[in-house]
Coordinates of C-alpha atoms and ligand atoms in Angstrom, one line a residue:
M24 CA -8.4 139.3 -24.0
I25 CA -12.0 138.2 -23.8
Q26 CA -14.4 141.1 -23.2
V27 CA -17.9 141.0 -21.7
D28 CA -20.5 143.5 -22.7
L29 CA -23.2 143.7 -20.1
S30 CA -25.0 146.8 -21.3
N31 CA -28.0 144.7 -22.3
I32 CA -28.7 143.1 -18.9
R33 CA -29.0 146.4 -17.0
S34 CA -32.7 146.9 -17.3
F35 CA -33.3 143.3 -16.0
V36 CA -31.3 143.4 -12.8
P37 CA -31.1 145.8 -9.8
E38 CA -28.6 148.7 -9.9
D39 CA -26.3 147.1 -7.4
W40 CA -26.2 143.7 -9.2
F41 CA -22.4 143.8 -9.4
T42 CA -21.3 145.7 -6.3
S43 CA -23.5 143.5 -4.1
R44 CA -21.6 140.4 -5.3
Q45 CA -18.1 141.8 -5.2
G46 CA -17.3 140.5 -1.7
R47 CA -18.5 137.0 -2.6
L48 CA -16.6 137.1 -5.8
E49 CA -13.4 138.0 -3.9
Q50 CA -14.1 135.0 -1.6
A51 CA -14.7 132.7 -4.5
R52 CA -11.5 133.9 -6.3
A53 CA -9.5 133.3 -3.1
M54 CA -10.9 129.8 -2.8
L55 CA -10.2 128.9 -6.4
E56 CA -6.6 130.3 -6.2
A57 CA -5.9 128.5 -2.9
G58 CA -7.9 125.3 -3.7
N59 CA -9.5 125.4 -0.3
G60 CA -13.2 125.9 -1.1
P61 CA -15.8 123.1 -1.6
G62 CA -14.3 120.5 -4.0
G63 CA -10.9 122.2 -3.7
D64 CA -9.2 118.8 -4.4
F65 CA -10.4 119.2 -8.0
T66 CA -9.0 122.7 -8.7
G67 CA -5.8 121.4 -10.4
W68 CA -7.0 123.1 -13.6
V69 CA -6.7 126.6 -12.1
H70 CA -2.9 126.8 -12.5
L71 CA -2.6 124.1 -15.2
P72 CA -1.7 126.5 -18.0
R73 CA 1.4 127.4 -16.0
D74 CA 2.2 124.2 -14.2
Y75 CA 1.5 121.5 -16.7
D76 CA 3.8 118.6 -17.1
R77 CA 6.3 119.6 -19.8
E78 CA 7.7 116.1 -20.2
E79 CA 4.2 114.6 -20.9
F80 CA 3.4 117.6 -23.2
A81 CA 6.4 116.7 -25.3
R82 CA 5.4 113.0 -25.3
I83 CA 1.9 114.0 -26.5
Q84 CA 3.4 115.9 -29.4
K85 CA 5.6 113.0 -30.3
A86 CA 2.7 110.5 -30.1
A87 CA 0.7 112.8 -32.3
K88 CA 3.5 112.9 -34.9
K89 CA 3.6 109.1 -34.9
I90 CA -0.1 108.8 -35.4
Q91 CA 0.1 111.4 -38.2
S92 CA 2.8 109.3 -39.9
D93 CA 1.3 105.8 -39.5
S94 CA -2.5 106.3 -39.5
Q95 CA -5.1 107.6 -41.9
A96 CA -7.6 107.8 -39.0
L97 CA -7.7 108.1 -35.2
V98 CA -10.6 106.7 -33.2
V99 CA -11.0 108.7 -30.0
I100 CA -12.9 106.7 -27.4
G101 CA -14.4 108.6 -24.5
I102 CA -17.6 110.2 -23.1
G103 CA -18.5 113.4 -21.3
G104 CA -15.5 115.3 -20.1
S105 CA -13.3 112.6 -21.8
Y106 CA -14.8 113.5 -25.2
L107 CA -16.4 116.9 -25.6
G108 CA -13.4 119.2 -25.1
A109 CA -11.3 117.5 -27.9
R110 CA -14.2 117.5 -30.3
A111 CA -15.1 121.2 -29.4
V112 CA -11.5 122.4 -30.2
V113 CA -11.0 120.3 -33.3
E114 CA -14.3 121.5 -34.8
L115 CA -13.8 125.1 -33.7
L116 CA -10.3 125.4 -34.9
K117 CA -10.4 123.1 -37.9
S118 CA -14.0 122.5 -39.0
P119 CA -17.1 120.3 -38.5
N120 CA -16.1 119.1 -42.0
Y121 CA -12.5 118.3 -40.9
N122 CA -12.8 114.7 -42.0
L123 CA -14.0 115.7 -45.5
K124 CA -11.1 118.2 -46.1
Q125 CA -7.9 117.6 -48.1
K126 CA -5.2 117.5 -45.4
N127 CA -2.1 115.8 -44.3
T128 CA -3.4 114.8 -40.9
P129 CA -5.6 111.8 -40.0
D130 CA -9.4 111.8 -40.0
I131 CA -10.7 111.8 -36.4
F132 CA -13.7 109.7 -35.4
F133 CA -15.3 109.8 -31.9
A134 CA -16.6 106.6 -30.4
G135 CA -17.7 105.3 -27.0
N136 CA -19.8 108.4 -26.4
G137 CA -23.1 106.6 -26.5
L138 CA -24.5 103.1 -26.9
S139 CA -25.9 103.3 -30.5
T140 CA -25.2 100.1 -32.4
D141 CA -25.7 101.8 -35.7
A142 CA -23.2 104.6 -34.9
L143 CA -20.7 102.0 -33.8
L144 CA -21.1 99.9 -37.0
E145 CA -20.7 103.0 -39.1
T146 CA -17.4 104.0 -37.4
I147 CA -16.1 100.4 -37.9
E148 CA -17.1 100.6 -41.5
L149 CA -15.3 103.9 -41.9
V150 CA -12.0 102.8 -40.4
K151 CA -11.6 99.1 -40.9
D152 CA -9.9 99.2 -44.3
R153 CA -7.6 102.1 -43.4
D154 CA -4.6 102.4 -41.2
F155 CA -5.9 103.6 -37.9
S156 CA -4.9 104.1 -34.2
V157 CA -7.0 104.4 -31.1
N158 CA -6.9 106.9 -28.2
V159 CA -9.0 105.5 -25.3
I160 CA -9.7 108.1 -22.7
S161 CA -11.3 107.4 -19.3
K162 CA -10.3 108.9 -16.0
S163 CA -12.1 106.3 -13.9
G164 CA -11.3 103.6 -16.4
T165 CA -14.6 101.9 -15.7
T166 CA -17.2 103.9 -17.6
T167 CA -19.3 101.5 -19.6
E168 CA -19.7 103.3 -22.9
P169 CA -16.0 103.8 -23.7
A170 CA -15.0 100.4 -22.1
V171 CA -17.4 98.5 -24.4
A172 CA -16.2 100.6 -27.5
F173 CA -12.6 100.0 -26.6
R174 CA -13.0 96.2 -26.4
I175 CA -14.4 96.3 -29.9
F176 CA -11.8 98.6 -31.5
K177 CA -9.0 96.8 -29.7
N178 CA -10.2 93.5 -31.2
L179 CA -10.4 95.2 -34.6
L180 CA -6.9 96.4 -34.4
E181 CA -5.6 93.1 -33.2
E182 CA -7.3 91.2 -36.0
K183 CA -5.9 93.7 -38.5
Y184 CA -2.3 94.1 -37.3
G185 CA -1.7 91.3 -34.8
K186 CA -1.3 91.9 -31.1
D187 CA 2.2 93.4 -31.2
E188 CA 1.5 96.1 -33.8
A189 CA -1.9 96.7 -32.3
R190 CA -0.5 97.6 -29.0
K191 CA 1.7 100.2 -30.6
R192 CA -1.4 101.8 -32.1
I193 CA -3.2 102.2 -28.8
Y194 CA -2.8 105.2 -26.6
A195 CA -4.5 105.2 -23.2
T196 CA -5.3 108.4 -21.3
T197 CA -6.4 107.5 -17.7
D198 CA -5.7 107.8 -14.0
A199 CA -2.0 107.6 -13.0
H200 CA -2.6 104.8 -10.5
K201 CA -6.0 103.1 -10.5
G202 CA -8.9 101.8 -12.6
A203 CA -9.4 98.9 -15.1
L204 CA -8.0 100.9 -18.0
K205 CA -4.8 101.6 -16.1
G206 CA -4.4 97.9 -15.3
L207 CA -5.0 96.9 -18.9
A208 CA -2.7 99.6 -20.3
D209 CA 0.1 98.5 -17.9
A210 CA -0.4 94.8 -18.8
E211 CA -0.5 95.4 -22.5
G212 CA 2.3 98.0 -22.6
Y213 CA 0.2 100.8 -24.3
E214 CA 1.7 104.3 -24.3
E215 CA 0.0 106.0 -21.4
F216 CA -1.0 109.6 -20.6
V217 CA -2.4 110.9 -17.4
V218 CA -5.6 112.6 -16.3
P219 CA -4.2 114.5 -13.2
D220 CA -5.9 113.6 -9.9
A221 CA -6.9 117.2 -9.3
V222 CA -8.6 117.7 -12.6
G223 CA -12.2 116.5 -13.2
G224 CA -13.4 115.3 -16.6
R225 CA -15.2 118.5 -17.6
F226 CA -12.1 120.7 -16.7
S227 CA -9.7 118.3 -18.5
V228 CA -9.5 119.6 -22.1
L229 CA -6.1 121.2 -21.6
T230 CA -4.6 117.9 -20.2
A231 CA -3.7 114.8 -22.4
V232 CA -7.5 114.1 -22.5
G233 CA -8.0 116.9 -25.0
L234 CA -4.5 117.6 -26.2
L235 CA -3.6 114.3 -27.9
P236 CA -6.5 114.3 -30.3
I237 CA -6.2 118.1 -30.8
A238 CA -2.5 117.7 -31.7
V239 CA -3.2 114.8 -34.1
A240 CA -5.6 117.3 -35.9
G241 CA -2.5 119.5 -36.5
I242 CA -3.5 122.2 -34.0
D243 CA -0.7 124.2 -32.3
L244 CA -0.7 123.1 -28.7
E245 CA 1.8 125.7 -27.5
A246 CA -0.4 128.5 -28.8
L247 CA -3.5 127.0 -27.2
M248 CA -1.7 126.7 -23.9
D249 CA -0.3 130.2 -24.2
G250 CA -3.8 131.6 -24.7
A251 CA -5.0 129.8 -21.6
A252 CA -2.0 131.0 -19.6
Q253 CA -2.6 134.6 -20.6
A254 CA -6.2 134.2 -19.5
M255 CA -5.1 132.6 -16.2
E256 CA -3.0 135.7 -15.4
A257 CA -5.6 138.2 -16.4
L258 CA -8.5 136.5 -14.6
A259 CA -6.6 136.1 -11.3
V260 CA -6.6 139.9 -10.9
P261 CA -9.5 140.8 -8.7
G262 CA -11.9 143.6 -9.5
A263 CA -14.8 144.9 -11.5
E264 CA -12.8 144.9 -14.7
N265 CA -12.3 141.1 -14.6
P266 CA -14.4 139.6 -17.4
A267 CA -14.8 136.3 -15.5
W268 CA -16.1 138.2 -12.5
Q269 CA -18.5 140.2 -14.8
Y270 CA -19.8 137.0 -16.5
A271 CA -20.2 135.1 -13.2
A272 CA -21.9 138.0 -11.5
A273 CA -24.2 138.6 -14.4
R274 CA -25.3 134.9 -14.5
H275 CA -26.0 134.9 -10.8
A276 CA -27.9 138.2 -10.9
L277 CA -30.1 137.1 -13.7
Y278 CA -30.7 133.7 -12.0
T279 CA -31.6 135.6 -8.8
A280 CA -33.9 137.8 -10.9
G281 CA -35.9 134.7 -12.0
K282 CA -34.2 133.5 -15.1
S283 CA -33.9 129.8 -15.2
T284 CA -32.2 129.1 -18.6
E285 CA -29.0 130.4 -20.2
I286 CA -28.8 130.0 -23.9
L287 CA -25.2 130.1 -25.3
V288 CA -25.5 131.6 -28.8
G289 CA -22.9 131.1 -31.5
Y290 CA -22.8 132.4 -35.0
E291 CA -20.3 129.9 -36.3
P292 CA -21.3 126.4 -37.3
S293 CA -17.9 125.3 -36.0
F294 CA -18.9 126.5 -32.5
R295 CA -21.6 123.8 -32.1
F296 CA -19.4 121.4 -30.1
F297 CA -17.8 124.2 -28.1
A298 CA -21.4 124.9 -26.9
E299 CA -21.8 121.2 -26.1
W300 CA -18.6 121.3 -24.0
W301 CA -19.9 124.5 -22.3
K302 CA -23.2 122.9 -21.5
Q303 CA -21.5 120.0 -19.7
L304 CA -19.2 122.4 -17.9
Y305 CA -22.0 124.6 -16.5
G306 CA -24.7 121.9 -16.2
E307 CA -22.6 119.4 -14.3
S308 CA -21.0 122.0 -12.2
E309 CA -24.1 123.9 -11.1
G310 CA -27.1 121.7 -11.5
K311 CA -27.3 120.3 -8.0
E312 CA -29.3 120.8 -4.8
H313 CA -32.2 121.7 -7.1
K314 CA -30.3 124.8 -8.1
G315 CA -28.6 126.2 -11.2
L316 CA -29.4 127.7 -14.6
F317 CA -30.3 125.2 -17.3
P318 CA -27.6 125.5 -20.0
A319 CA -28.9 125.4 -23.6
S320 CA -27.5 126.5 -26.9
V321 CA -28.5 127.7 -30.3
E322 CA -26.7 128.4 -33.6
F323 CA -27.7 131.7 -35.2
T324 CA -28.7 132.6 -37.7
A325 CA -30.0 129.1 -38.5
D326 CA -31.9 128.7 -35.3
L327 CA -33.5 132.2 -35.6
H328 CA -35.7 130.5 -38.1
S329 CA -36.8 127.8 -35.6
M330 CA -36.1 128.5 -32.0
G331 CA -36.1 132.3 -32.6
Q332 CA -39.8 132.3 -32.3
Y333 CA -39.8 130.9 -28.8
I334 CA -36.9 133.1 -27.7
Q335 CA -38.7 136.2 -29.0
Q336 CA -42.2 135.4 -27.6
G337 CA -42.3 132.2 -25.6
Q338 CA -42.1 132.0 -21.8
R339 CA -39.7 134.7 -20.4
L340 CA -37.4 132.2 -18.7
M341 CA -34.1 132.7 -20.5
F342 CA -31.2 135.0 -21.1
E343 CA -28.7 134.7 -23.9
S344 CA -24.9 134.7 -23.8
V345 CA -23.7 135.5 -27.2
V346 CA -20.2 134.5 -28.2
R347 CA -19.0 136.9 -30.9
F348 CA -15.8 136.4 -32.9
Q349 CA -14.7 139.8 -34.0
E350 CA -12.9 138.7 -37.1
S351 CA -13.6 136.1 -39.7
L352 CA -10.7 134.0 -41.0
G353 CA -11.5 134.8 -44.6
S354 CA -13.8 137.2 -46.4
Y355 CA -16.4 137.1 -49.2
T356 CA -17.9 140.0 -51.1
I357 CA -21.5 139.8 -52.2
P358 CA -21.5 140.1 -56.0
N359 CA -23.4 142.6 -58.1
D360 CA -26.3 141.5 -60.3
P361 CA -27.0 144.0 -63.1
E362 CA -30.6 142.7 -63.3
N363 CA -31.1 142.8 -59.6
V364 CA -33.8 140.2 -59.9
D365 CA -33.6 139.3 -56.2
G366 CA -33.5 143.0 -55.2
L367 CA -30.3 142.4 -53.2
N368 CA -28.1 145.0 -55.0
F369 CA -28.2 147.2 -51.9
L370 CA -25.8 144.6 -50.5
S371 CA -23.5 144.4 -53.6
G372 CA -19.9 144.9 -52.7
K373 CA -20.5 144.4 -49.0
P374 CA -18.6 141.6 -47.2
L375 CA -20.8 138.7 -45.9
S376 CA -19.4 139.5 -42.5
F377 CA -21.2 142.9 -42.6
V378 CA -24.5 141.2 -43.1
A379 CA -23.8 138.8 -40.3
E380 CA -22.9 141.7 -38.0
Q381 CA -26.1 143.5 -38.7
A382 CA -28.0 140.2 -38.1
L383 CA -26.3 139.9 -34.7
R384 CA -27.0 143.5 -33.8
G385 CA -30.6 143.4 -34.9
T386 CA -31.3 140.1 -33.1
L387 CA -29.7 141.4 -29.9
L388 CA -32.1 144.5 -29.8
A389 CA -35.1 142.4 -30.8
H390 CA -34.5 139.9 -28.1
V391 CA -33.8 142.5 -25.4
D392 CA -37.0 144.3 -26.5
G393 CA -38.8 140.9 -26.2
G394 CA -37.6 140.5 -22.6
V395 CA -34.5 138.4 -23.1
P396 CA -31.3 139.9 -21.5
N397 CA -28.2 139.6 -23.6
V398 CA -24.6 139.1 -22.4
V399 CA -22.1 139.5 -25.2
I400 CA -18.8 137.7 -25.0
Q401 CA -16.3 139.2 -27.5
A402 CA -13.4 137.0 -28.7
L403 CA -10.9 138.0 -31.3
R404 CA -10.9 135.2 -33.9
R405 CA -11.0 131.4 -34.3
D406 CA -7.3 130.8 -33.6
E407 CA -5.4 128.7 -31.0
R408 CA -4.6 131.6 -28.6
T409 CA -8.2 132.9 -28.6
V410 CA -9.7 129.4 -28.1
G411 CA -7.2 128.8 -25.2
E412 CA -8.4 132.0 -23.6
L413 CA -12.0 131.2 -24.2
I414 CA -11.7 127.7 -22.6
Y415 CA -9.9 129.1 -19.5
F416 CA -12.4 132.0 -19.3
F417 CA -15.4 129.7 -19.2
E418 CA -13.7 127.3 -16.7
Y419 CA -12.7 130.1 -14.3
A420 CA -16.1 131.9 -14.5
C421 CA -17.7 128.5 -13.9
G422 CA -15.7 128.0 -10.6
L423 CA -16.6 131.6 -9.5
S424 CA -20.2 131.1 -10.5
G425 CA -20.6 127.8 -8.7
Y426 CA -19.3 129.3 -5.5
L427 CA -21.7 132.3 -5.9
L428 CA -24.5 129.7 -6.1
E429 CA -23.1 128.0 -3.0
V430 CA -22.7 124.6 -4.5
N431 CA -19.6 122.4 -4.9
P432 CA -18.9 123.1 -8.6
F433 CA -16.4 120.2 -8.9
D434 CA -18.5 117.1 -8.1
Q435 CA -21.2 115.3 -10.0
P436 CA -23.0 113.0 -7.6
G437 CA -26.1 112.9 -9.8
V438 CA -24.3 111.1 -12.6
E439 CA -23.9 108.1 -10.4
A440 CA -27.6 107.4 -10.1
Y441 CA -28.1 106.2 -13.7
K442 CA -24.8 104.4 -13.7
K443 CA -25.8 102.3 -10.7
N444 CA -29.2 101.4 -12.2
M445 CA -27.5 100.4 -15.5
Y446 CA -24.9 98.3 -13.8
A447 CA -27.7 96.5 -11.8
L448 CA -29.9 95.9 -14.9
L449 CA -26.9 94.6 -16.9
G450 CA -26.2 92.1 -14.2
K451 CA -22.8 93.4 -13.0
P452 CA -21.6 91.3 -10.1
G453 CA -22.3 93.0 -6.7
Y454 CA -25.6 94.6 -7.9
E455 CA -27.9 91.5 -7.5
A456 CA -30.3 93.0 -5.0
Q457 CA -30.8 96.3 -6.9
K458 CA -31.3 94.3 -10.1
A459 CA -34.3 92.3 -8.6
E460 CA -35.8 95.5 -7.2
L461 CA -35.4 97.5 -10.4
E462 CA -36.7 94.7 -12.6
A463 CA -39.8 94.4 -10.4
R464 CA -40.5 98.1 -10.7
L465 CA -40.0 98.1 -14.5
N466 CA -42.1 95.1 -15.1
G467 CA -44.6 96.5 -12.8
Ligands
PA5_503 O1 -17.0 115.4 -16.1 C1 -17.1 114.3 -15.7 O2 -16.7 113.9 -14.6 C2 -17.8 113.3 -16.5 O3 -18.4 113.8 -17.7 C3 -16.8 112.2 -17.0 O4 -15.9 112.9 -17.8 C4 -17.5 111.1 -17.8 O5 -18.5 110.5 -17.1 C5 -16.5 110.1 -18.3 O6 -15.8 109.6 -17.2 P1 -14.5 108.8 -17.3 O7 -13.4 109.7 -17.9 O8 -14.1 108.3 -15.9 O9 -14.7 107.6 -18.2

């Protein structure tokens, strides 16, 4: 199970930092388990690893097999919570270079997660002459970025295969009952998967939202869900030994002690999109009512040579949460050089992982000495079970942490503001008055 080492925050927080929060953690735990706290209608993810829909799970695996057999590429269309989880898991468990590798599973391209014309043209170029399928994912079914991308890739598929074959290559993951995408999927007869009502976008990676693309990449879904289920059982047990309680309490204590930024630190390049997923999870859950830690991320050791300067000596506004995988998947021994021209023979015969471990330990002490508290989150290795555990650990700790902060961790009212302005400026029917007002302000 995930372990949290808090020995390097002690000098930054009062002695009773944990005991003084234990009562509130117990309340938060009870609210999460019963789904009766603020935003309780969106706590369907809490028992998901136990209660997920087995019939749909089997359909996801079957669809993944079909895509693997008839497609060289899968275009996954979605944004935010309908995008980051799948990419995080595919990159962490396979590789950021997944598409470049020799493999018997399709390449995966992500689209509809922005409005860049150049990125869109590039993806079209990469798939148009290959056999491909599309998984369009949108809970609301009305988000502009994926809706526009879907229109484009749907046309591309229809031109390439004709309408009948195209519809067999489109998989829609959306609300069970409502939304434009649901209507379109019903009308066209696409295979449909459901984003459960009680699960918000950023908590949806272990639903069809994440699971279909993850399965297409050849990742073992059962093991991923098993890992999450184990974490679910372990983290439901109240008490000071609970790692989610420890992490949530530490974040809150450091926030109360004046820290405003949490930097998630990874030492694996494959961890980059997991950190992006984590940023959305915590940023969107806690950043409201003018409260919340700003979630940032770095990749060490690369960023020690860039952001490391600021972290060591810039404004003292941050703490670090370091995710450490205890085991590498492979090993590499540093060779001996009889000439020792580079003076590195003191490392000859040592595994590269030994060097990485000393970099981690040395950095930790340097940053703590520089006034940056460090939380260390220990995970076993980059395998399905551990990643399932890690996902659930961060989700559960996020729920606890949001309740400690006294916000509703499961809504995102702030995301609506930009959407409304964009709809108005684009001339969406019903937004005429706002359009005139916004244009006047912009033209000034
Ligand atoms: O977590 C969230 O609620 C958001 O990030 C959404 O996932 C994102 O805005 C995409 O929404 P939708 O799935 O409705 O297209």
